[in-house]
Amino acid sequence: MTTPVQLTKPIQFIPMKQVNIVDPFWSPYIQLVRDVVVPYQWEAINDRVEGAEPSHAVQNFKIAAGLAEGEFYGFVFQDTDVAKWIEAVAYLLTKESNSELEAIADEMITIIEKAQQSTGYLNTYFIIKEPQLRWKNLTEAHELYTAGHMIEAGVAYYQATGKRQLLDIVCKMADDIGNVFGDGEGQIQGYDGHQEIELALVKLYHITGENKYLQLSKYFIDKRGTNNFFVEEAEKRGWSSIWHKDRIQIDPQYFQSHKPVREQDVATGHAVRVVYMLAGMIDIAKETNDVSLIEASRTLWNNIVHKQMYITGGIGSMVQGEAFSVDYDIPNDTAYSETCASIGLIFAAQRMLQLETKSEYADVMERALYNTVISGMSLDGKHFFYVNPLEVSPEQCNGNNKNYNHVKPVRQEWFGCACCPPNLARLLASLGDYMYSVTGSTVYSHLFIGGTTELNVEGASVTLNQVSDLPWSGVVKYELSTSAPVHMTLAIRLPNWSNKSTIQVNGVTVEIAEITEDGYAKISREWVTGDIVELGFDMSIKRMKSHPKVKANAGKVALQRGPIVYCIEEADNGKLLQQVKLPSDAKLTLKFNESLADGVYTIEAEGVSIDANCWTDQLYSADTVLPETPISLTFIPYYTWANRGEGEMMVWVNELVK
């Protein structure tokens, strides 16, 4: 039985402005975002990447602003590509000035300002293409979703630069939304088909101090699922659809509108919508200390993580609707596991840690980050996965379009629906926001990423320098500097992948069991400059098994070391990976491979494989016995797959029990 959560002390994450990441694993990713990804994405949304799907996102704003002529092109939510790009730029500028990049962003913001209507309305699709349908199809049209991303960009850019232009734009837009929606006379008593505005409005509340934005977010959370809004608005417009000429089909579960949010106990429908909604629910619960909303958030979280999440931190198993299926239905080869969904899961995990500091939330955040999220981008920063399967056969992908069209054996240069690449860029650029939180005189360390953090505890200035060898070594060190002796608790997560952990403070071993609470080792003492905390985590290779109800993984095993999930790939192991078996007693050996991803640890093992060449021409046979041939297996980190050309890949392999 779980204990009801009620907030007593505020738990705040240390903002990235106070965190300087210097880490052998993550710094190159952040630099890649700065030097390659953000510039490349600017070229992509300006339609200057040869061979990539056109975006037209910037051009749409120019047309809406009267600076160019033409028709709207792209998805109804195309504006969000620009918004997320600006947000990623803002996070980069937070850490390092770049006058050229800032000038480009400023120019884009001026175009956005010119496109905004006098009422505050801002959406290029409805400004250019169908102004008469404004606010008439919330089910499909993503109007509030698109507004939410622009609000997030406005808040981030103001925090980074101090410039109010985009912040003023989004405040005007949010005020317009507040006039349009509500329970008053003439207002729309509804909510968006795709959640996002909820969490964005809370960010706007934080930066402006305007309570009306918090209350508007709360309205959208509280209203959802309490009426038949999507059906009612469909009836008013004659059941037309923005996507096709047929009558719109409305599945309340797909939109998470089948019940009020406080009554939803199973994650259903579109996965990104669910975790964005969950993030907004947690935000409102935290701000209002709403116990019922806290419990509802915890219930949804538990269903997602304990019954519907892939070992890679991916969520949303069905291509139909990019959605959750039913509990334990998480197939590998048809997995959807959208990159954006894992990013949304990280947003929710960080917020859960602000409700209660339990290590599970950070464990999930780390799992998604090291696996599905960075798998979504190639090592060159110019190719991307929208879908992140756990098993791939190029022949199936190319020859069975009905079932596998969504699964790509290689990353794409860009997408017509390009939500994932800029989402990935803004997350990696803001990684410092996810590392530490503070409540009272307790500092929590959630992620093992090297760098320095500046904070104030009990009136003393404290610098925390973390040195981390993860994910390849389980050695982590914290070095402290203080302006004066300070009594503080340093709470360090004990990751669930480490069977045994050790802690030393200034060379003296600490009994972890005596100081562990909710998965964090809490070291309370008076700290002075020069104090050092050293951690050692067990990095042995784990043979992971699935819950018996997961049919896709029956009789199979996956390898994990530290936070990294491994897979086998055709480049190392040949074709017909489904015939490979890993003996249960096989010796698993680490090997450093300097040619892959600038150096990674692979796992080597001796396995067996059936020799398919011995099979006859018959499709089925009762008598044929195929020999099991010894084979040397190489497992690579999942995030590195598909960087060596097209080929088969598999995370869960057959286990040969001995």
mmCIF file of C-alpha atoms in Angstrom, residues 41 54 70 103 117 132 164-165 201 224 230 363 379 385 410 412 421 447 491 540 552 574 627 654-655 658:
data_model
loop_
_atom_site.group_PDB
_atom_site.id
_atom_site.type_symbol
_atom_site.label_atom_id
_atom_site.label_comp_id
_atom_site.label_asym_id
_atom_site.label_seq_id
_atom_site.Cartn_x
_atom_site.Cartn_y
_atom_site.Cartn_z
ATOM 1 C CA GLN A 41 17.863 22.132 -37.950
ATOM 2 C CA PRO A 54 10.513 20.084 -46.899
ATOM 3 C CA GLY A 70 2.378 31.718 -50.809
ATOM 4 C CA ALA A 103 20.931 37.479 -33.995
ATOM 5 C CA GLN A 117 -2.765 39.053 -34.712
ATOM 6 C CA GLN A 132 -12.778 30.789 -40.228
ATOM 7 C CA ARG A 164 11.194 40.425 -23.499
ATOM 8 C CA GLN A 165 10.102 40.488 -27.135
ATOM 9 C CA LEU A 201 1.353 27.965 -18.699
ATOM 10 C CA ARG A 224 -10.481 17.425 -19.195
ATOM 11 C CA PHE A 230 -14.839 16.922 -28.572
ATOM 12 C CA ASP A 363 16.281 5.718 -12.558
ATOM 13 C CA LEU A 379 26.383 10.128 -34.063
ATOM 14 C CA PHE A 385 14.781 8.262 -35.609
ATOM 15 C CA VAL A 410 18.381 3.766 -40.838
ATOM 16 C CA GLN A 412 16.268 9.900 -41.659
ATOM 17 C CA PRO A 421 14.649 16.287 -33.725
ATOM 18 C CA LEU A 447 22.197 12.026 -12.499
ATOM 19 C CA ALA A 491 21.669 12.841 -0.951
ATOM 20 C CA SER A 540 28.603 -6.020 -13.661
ATOM 21 C CA ALA A 552 7.285 -10.882 -26.919
ATOM 22 C CA GLY A 574 25.628 -11.534 -39.475
ATOM 23 C CA PRO A 627 22.774 -28.188 -36.164
ATOM 24 C CA ASN A 654 16.875 -16.164 -27.305
ATOM 25 C CA GLU A 655 18.368 -17.725 -24.206
ATOM 26 C CA LYS A 658 21.755 -24.954 -19.514
#
